[in-house]
C-alpha positions as protocol buffer text, in pm:
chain_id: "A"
residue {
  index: 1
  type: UNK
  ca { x: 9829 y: 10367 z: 10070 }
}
residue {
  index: 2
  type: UNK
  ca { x: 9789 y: 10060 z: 9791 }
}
residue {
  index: 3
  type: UNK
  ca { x: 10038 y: 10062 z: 9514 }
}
residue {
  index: 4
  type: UNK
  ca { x: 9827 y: 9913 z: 9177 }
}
residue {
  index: 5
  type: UNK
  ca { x: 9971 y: 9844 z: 8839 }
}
residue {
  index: 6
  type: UNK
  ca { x: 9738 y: 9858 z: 8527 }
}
residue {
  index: 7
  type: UNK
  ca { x: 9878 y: 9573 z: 8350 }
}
residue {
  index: 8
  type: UNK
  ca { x: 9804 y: 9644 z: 7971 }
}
residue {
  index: 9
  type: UNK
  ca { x: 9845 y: 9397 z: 7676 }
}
residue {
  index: 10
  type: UNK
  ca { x: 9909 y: 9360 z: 7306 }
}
residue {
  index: 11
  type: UNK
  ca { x: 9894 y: 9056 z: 7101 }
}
residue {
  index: 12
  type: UNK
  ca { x: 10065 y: 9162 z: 6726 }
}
residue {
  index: 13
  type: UNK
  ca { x: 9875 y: 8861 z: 6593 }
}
residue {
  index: 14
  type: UNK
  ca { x: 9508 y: 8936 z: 6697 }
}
residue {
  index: 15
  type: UNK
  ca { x: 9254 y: 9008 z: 6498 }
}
residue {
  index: 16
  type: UNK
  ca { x: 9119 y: 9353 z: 6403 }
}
residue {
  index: 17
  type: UNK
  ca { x: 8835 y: 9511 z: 6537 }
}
residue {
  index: 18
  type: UNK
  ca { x: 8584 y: 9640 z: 6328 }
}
residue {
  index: 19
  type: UNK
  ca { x: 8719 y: 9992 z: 6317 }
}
residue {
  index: 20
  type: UNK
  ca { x: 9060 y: 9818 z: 6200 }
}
residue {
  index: 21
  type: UNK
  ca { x: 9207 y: 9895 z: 6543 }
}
residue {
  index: 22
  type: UNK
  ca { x: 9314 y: 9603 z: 6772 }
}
residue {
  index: 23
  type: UNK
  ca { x: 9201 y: 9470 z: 7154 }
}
residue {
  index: 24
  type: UNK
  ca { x: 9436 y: 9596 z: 7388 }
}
residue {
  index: 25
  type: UNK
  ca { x: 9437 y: 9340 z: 7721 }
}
residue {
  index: 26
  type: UNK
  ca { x: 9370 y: 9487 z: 8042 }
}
residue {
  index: 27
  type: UNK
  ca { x: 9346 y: 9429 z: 8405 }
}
residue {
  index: 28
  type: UNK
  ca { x: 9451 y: 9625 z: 8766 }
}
residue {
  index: 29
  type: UNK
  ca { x: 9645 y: 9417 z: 8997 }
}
residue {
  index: 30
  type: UNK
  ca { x: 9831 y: 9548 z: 9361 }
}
residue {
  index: 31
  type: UNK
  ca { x: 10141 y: 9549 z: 9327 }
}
residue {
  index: 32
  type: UNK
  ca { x: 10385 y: 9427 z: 9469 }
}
residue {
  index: 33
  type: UNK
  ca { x: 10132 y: 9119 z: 9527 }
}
residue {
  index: 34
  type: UNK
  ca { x: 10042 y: 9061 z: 9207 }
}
residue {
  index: 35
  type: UNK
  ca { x: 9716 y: 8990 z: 9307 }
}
residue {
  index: 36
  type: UNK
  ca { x: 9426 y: 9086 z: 9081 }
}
residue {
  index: 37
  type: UNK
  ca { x: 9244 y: 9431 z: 9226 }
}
residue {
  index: 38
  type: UNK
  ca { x: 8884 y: 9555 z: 9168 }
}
residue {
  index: 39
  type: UNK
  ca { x: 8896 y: 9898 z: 8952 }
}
residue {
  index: 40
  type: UNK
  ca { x: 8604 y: 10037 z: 9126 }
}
residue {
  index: 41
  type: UNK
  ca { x: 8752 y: 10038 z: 9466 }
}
residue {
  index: 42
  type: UNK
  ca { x: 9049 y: 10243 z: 9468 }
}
residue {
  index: 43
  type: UNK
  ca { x: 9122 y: 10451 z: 9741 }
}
residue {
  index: 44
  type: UNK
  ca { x: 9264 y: 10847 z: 9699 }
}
residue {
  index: 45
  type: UNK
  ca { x: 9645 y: 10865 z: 9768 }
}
residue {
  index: 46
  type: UNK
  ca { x: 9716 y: 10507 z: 9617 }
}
residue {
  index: 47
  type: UNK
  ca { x: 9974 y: 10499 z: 9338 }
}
residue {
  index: 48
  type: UNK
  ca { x: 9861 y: 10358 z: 8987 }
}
residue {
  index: 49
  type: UNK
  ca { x: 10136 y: 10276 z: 8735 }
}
residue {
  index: 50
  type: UNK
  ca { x: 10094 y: 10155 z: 8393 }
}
residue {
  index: 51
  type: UNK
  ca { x: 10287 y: 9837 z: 8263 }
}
residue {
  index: 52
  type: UNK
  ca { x: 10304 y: 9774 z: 7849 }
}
residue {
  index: 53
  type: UNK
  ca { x: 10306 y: 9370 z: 7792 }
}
residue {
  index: 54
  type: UNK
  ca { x: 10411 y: 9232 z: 7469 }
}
residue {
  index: 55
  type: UNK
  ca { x: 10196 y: 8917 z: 7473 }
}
residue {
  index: 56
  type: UNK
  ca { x: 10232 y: 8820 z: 7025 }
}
residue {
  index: 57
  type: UNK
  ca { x: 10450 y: 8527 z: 7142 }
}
residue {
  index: 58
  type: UNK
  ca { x: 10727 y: 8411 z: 6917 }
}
residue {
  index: 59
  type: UNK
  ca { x: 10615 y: 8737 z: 6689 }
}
residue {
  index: 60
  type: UNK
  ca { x: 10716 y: 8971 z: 7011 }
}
residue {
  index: 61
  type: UNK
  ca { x: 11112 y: 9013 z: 6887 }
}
residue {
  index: 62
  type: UNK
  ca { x: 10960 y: 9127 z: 6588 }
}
residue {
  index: 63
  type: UNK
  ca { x: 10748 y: 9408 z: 6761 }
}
residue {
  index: 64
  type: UNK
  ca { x: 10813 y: 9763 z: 6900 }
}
residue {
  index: 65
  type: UNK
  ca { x: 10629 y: 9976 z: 7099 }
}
residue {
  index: 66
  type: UNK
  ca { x: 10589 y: 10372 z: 6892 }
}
residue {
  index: 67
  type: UNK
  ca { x: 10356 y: 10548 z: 7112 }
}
residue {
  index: 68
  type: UNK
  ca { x: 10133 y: 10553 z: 7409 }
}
residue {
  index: 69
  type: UNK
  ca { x: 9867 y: 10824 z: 7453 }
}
residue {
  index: 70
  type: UNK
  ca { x: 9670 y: 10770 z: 7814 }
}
residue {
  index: 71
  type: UNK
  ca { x: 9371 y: 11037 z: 7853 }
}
residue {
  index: 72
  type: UNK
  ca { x: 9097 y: 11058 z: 8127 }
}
residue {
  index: 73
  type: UNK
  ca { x: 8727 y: 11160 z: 8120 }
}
residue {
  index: 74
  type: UNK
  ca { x: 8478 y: 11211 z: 8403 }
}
residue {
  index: 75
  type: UNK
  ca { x: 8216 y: 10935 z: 8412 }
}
residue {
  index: 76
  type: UNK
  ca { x: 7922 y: 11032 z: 8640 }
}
residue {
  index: 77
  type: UNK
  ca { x: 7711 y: 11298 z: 8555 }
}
residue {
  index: 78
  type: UNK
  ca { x: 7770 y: 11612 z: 8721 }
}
residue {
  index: 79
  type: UNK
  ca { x: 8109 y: 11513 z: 8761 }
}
residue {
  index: 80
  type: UNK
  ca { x: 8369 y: 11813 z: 8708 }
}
residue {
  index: 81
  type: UNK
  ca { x: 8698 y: 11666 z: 8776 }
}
residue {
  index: 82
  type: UNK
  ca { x: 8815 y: 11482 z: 8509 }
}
residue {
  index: 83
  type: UNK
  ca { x: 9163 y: 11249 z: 8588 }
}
residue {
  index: 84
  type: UNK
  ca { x: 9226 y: 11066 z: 8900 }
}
residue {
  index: 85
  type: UNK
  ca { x: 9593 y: 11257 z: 8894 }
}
residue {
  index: 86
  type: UNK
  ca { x: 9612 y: 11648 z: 8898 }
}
residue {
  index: 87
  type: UNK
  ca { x: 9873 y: 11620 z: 8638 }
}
residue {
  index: 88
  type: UNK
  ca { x: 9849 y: 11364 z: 8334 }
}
residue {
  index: 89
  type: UNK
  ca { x: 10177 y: 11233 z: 8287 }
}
residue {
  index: 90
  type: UNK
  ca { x: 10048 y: 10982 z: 8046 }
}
residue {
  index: 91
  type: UNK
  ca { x: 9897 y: 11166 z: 7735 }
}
residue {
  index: 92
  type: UNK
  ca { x: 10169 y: 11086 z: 7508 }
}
residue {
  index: 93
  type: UNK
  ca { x: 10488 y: 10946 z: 7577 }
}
residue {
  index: 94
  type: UNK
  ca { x: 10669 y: 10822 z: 7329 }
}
residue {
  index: 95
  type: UNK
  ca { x: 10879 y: 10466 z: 7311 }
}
residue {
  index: 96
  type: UNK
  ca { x: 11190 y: 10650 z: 7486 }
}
residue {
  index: 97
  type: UNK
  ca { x: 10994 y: 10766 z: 7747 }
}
residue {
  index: 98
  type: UNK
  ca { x: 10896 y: 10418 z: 7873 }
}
residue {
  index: 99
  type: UNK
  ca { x: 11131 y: 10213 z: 8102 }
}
residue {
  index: 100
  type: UNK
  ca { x: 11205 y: 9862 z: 7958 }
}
residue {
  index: 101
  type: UNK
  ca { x: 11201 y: 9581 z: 8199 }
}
residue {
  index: 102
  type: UNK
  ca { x: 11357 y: 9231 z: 8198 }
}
residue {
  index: 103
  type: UNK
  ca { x: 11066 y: 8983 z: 8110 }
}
residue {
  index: 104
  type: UNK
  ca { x: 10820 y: 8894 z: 8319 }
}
residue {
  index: 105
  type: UNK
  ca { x: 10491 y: 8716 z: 8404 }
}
residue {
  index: 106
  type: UNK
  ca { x: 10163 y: 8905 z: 8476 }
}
residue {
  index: 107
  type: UNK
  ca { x: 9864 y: 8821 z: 8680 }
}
residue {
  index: 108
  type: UNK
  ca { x: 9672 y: 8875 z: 8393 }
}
residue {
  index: 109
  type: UNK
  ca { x: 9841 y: 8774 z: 8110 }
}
residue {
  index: 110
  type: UNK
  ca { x: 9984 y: 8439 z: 8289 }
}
residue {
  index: 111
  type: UNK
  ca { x: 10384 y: 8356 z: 8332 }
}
residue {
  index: 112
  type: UNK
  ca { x: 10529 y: 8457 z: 8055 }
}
residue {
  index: 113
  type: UNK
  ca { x: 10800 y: 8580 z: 8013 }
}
residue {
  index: 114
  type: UNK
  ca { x: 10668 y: 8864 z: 7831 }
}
residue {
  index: 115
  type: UNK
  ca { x: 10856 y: 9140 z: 7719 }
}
residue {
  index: 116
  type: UNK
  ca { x: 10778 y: 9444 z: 7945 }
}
residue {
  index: 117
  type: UNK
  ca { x: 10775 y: 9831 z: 7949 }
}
residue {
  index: 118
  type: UNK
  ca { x: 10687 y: 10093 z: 8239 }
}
residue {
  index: 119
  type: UNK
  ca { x: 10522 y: 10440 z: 8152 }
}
residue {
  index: 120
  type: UNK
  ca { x: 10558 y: 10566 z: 8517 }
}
residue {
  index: 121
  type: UNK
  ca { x: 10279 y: 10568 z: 8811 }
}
residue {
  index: 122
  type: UNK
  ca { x: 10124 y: 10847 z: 8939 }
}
residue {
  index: 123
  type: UNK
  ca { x: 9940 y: 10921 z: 9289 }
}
residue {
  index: 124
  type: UNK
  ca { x: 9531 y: 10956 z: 9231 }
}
residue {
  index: 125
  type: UNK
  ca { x: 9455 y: 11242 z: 9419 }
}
residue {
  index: 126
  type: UNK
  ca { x: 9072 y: 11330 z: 9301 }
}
residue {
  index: 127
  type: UNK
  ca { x: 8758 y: 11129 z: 9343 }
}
residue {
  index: 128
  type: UNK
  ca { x: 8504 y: 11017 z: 9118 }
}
residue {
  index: 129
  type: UNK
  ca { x: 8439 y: 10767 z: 8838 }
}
residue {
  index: 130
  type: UNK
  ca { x: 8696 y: 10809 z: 8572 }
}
residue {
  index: 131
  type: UNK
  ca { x: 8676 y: 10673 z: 8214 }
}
residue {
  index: 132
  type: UNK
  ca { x: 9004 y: 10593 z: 8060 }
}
residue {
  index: 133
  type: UNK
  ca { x: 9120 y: 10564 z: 7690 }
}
residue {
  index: 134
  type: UNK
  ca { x: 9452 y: 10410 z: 7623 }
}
residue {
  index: 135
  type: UNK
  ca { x: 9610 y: 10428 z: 7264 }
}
residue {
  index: 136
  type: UNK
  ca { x: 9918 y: 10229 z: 7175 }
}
residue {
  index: 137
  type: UNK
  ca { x: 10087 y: 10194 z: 6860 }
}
residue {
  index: 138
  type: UNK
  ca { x: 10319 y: 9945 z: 6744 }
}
residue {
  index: 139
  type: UNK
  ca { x: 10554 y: 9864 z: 6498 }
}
residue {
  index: 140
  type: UNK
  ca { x: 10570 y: 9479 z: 6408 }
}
residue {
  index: 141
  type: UNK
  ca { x: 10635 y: 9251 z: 6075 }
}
residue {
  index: 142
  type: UNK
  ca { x: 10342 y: 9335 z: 5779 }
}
residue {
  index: 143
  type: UNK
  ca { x: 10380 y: 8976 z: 5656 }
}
residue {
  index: 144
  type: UNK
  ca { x: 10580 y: 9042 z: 5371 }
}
residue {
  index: 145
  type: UNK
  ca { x: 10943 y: 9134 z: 5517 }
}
residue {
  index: 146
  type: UNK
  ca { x: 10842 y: 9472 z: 5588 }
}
residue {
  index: 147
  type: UNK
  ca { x: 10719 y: 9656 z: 5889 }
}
residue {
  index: 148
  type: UNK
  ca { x: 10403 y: 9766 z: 5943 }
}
residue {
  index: 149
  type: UNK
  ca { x: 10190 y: 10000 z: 6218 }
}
residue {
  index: 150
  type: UNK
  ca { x: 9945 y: 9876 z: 6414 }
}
residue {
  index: 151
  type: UNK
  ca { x: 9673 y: 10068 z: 6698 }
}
residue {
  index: 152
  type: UNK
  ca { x: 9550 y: 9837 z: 7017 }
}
residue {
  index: 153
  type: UNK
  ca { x: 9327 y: 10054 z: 7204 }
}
residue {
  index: 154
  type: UNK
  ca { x: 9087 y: 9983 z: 7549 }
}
residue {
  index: 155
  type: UNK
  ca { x: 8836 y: 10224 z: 7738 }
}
residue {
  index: 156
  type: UNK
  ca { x: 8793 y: 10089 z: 8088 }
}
residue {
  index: 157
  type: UNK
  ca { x: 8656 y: 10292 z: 8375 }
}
residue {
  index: 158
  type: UNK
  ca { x: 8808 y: 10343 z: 8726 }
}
residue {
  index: 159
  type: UNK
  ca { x: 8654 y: 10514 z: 9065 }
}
residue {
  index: 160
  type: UNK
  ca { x: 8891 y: 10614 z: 9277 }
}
residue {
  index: 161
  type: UNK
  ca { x: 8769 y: 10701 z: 9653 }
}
residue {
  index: 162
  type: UNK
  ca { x: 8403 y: 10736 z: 9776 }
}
residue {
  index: 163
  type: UNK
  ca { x: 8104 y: 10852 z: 9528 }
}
residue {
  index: 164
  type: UNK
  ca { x: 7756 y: 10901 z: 9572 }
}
């Protein structure tokens, strides 16, 4: 089956959403291709893994990732599964439980070199149409000399296999 990576991005210097949370960058790609991938046409038995790009530019040595919570709801009314995976390796793994990569480019972000994390890839074994809320929180510079926390969230939607 396809291998996709859900390339997700933060940008320390962006501006606040009205809830005083911040954008979080998204986008699927296959991987090892790189190419960019269509969320609503992923087949069961692929592998999706989750990458964590630092996009702040010259503020990104200043950053750190604290926490990344990944949950899953069903989508489609009458829907009673409610994650792609049967287990949900994702709800909350903390900074040491992501795998930091050299620097790299993305397909969505552009060449980079961004700094890079991995939270892991699971197989998506259950149909249907699959909201997803990501939470990330980040340490970074408040400006002042000190350090400050920050929350980047994003709520896209996935369908894995056929629904009707």
């Amino acid at each position: 089956m396809t291998s996709y990576m859900w390339d997700l991005g933060f940008n320390w210097n962006s501006v606040p959403n009205s809830d005083g949370s911040y954008e979080l960058g998204n986008g699927l790609v296959v991987f090892p291709d790189n190419v960019p991938a269509s969320p609503d046409q992923v087949l069961v038995n692929s592998s999706i893994g989750f990458n964590l790009f630092n996009i702040s530019g010259a503020t990104a040595n200043n950053c750190s990732i604290d926490h990344l919570w990944i949950t899953f709801s069903a989508n489609q009314d009458g829907q009673s599964v409610t994650s792609p995976f049967n287990n949900n390796n994702f709800a909350s793994l903390s900074s040491g439980s992501l795998t930091v990569q050299s620097p790299g480019g993305s397909t969505i972000f552009g060449p980079g070199p961004f700094p890079v994390s991995f939270a892991g890839d699971e197989t998506a074994v259950n149909s249907g149409k699959f909201k997803f809320t990501v939470y990330l929180t980040v340490n970074g510079p408040d400006g002042s000399g000190g350090t400050t926390k920050k929350i980047f969230k994003v709520d896209p939607e996935m369908v894995i296999g056929s629904i009707g």
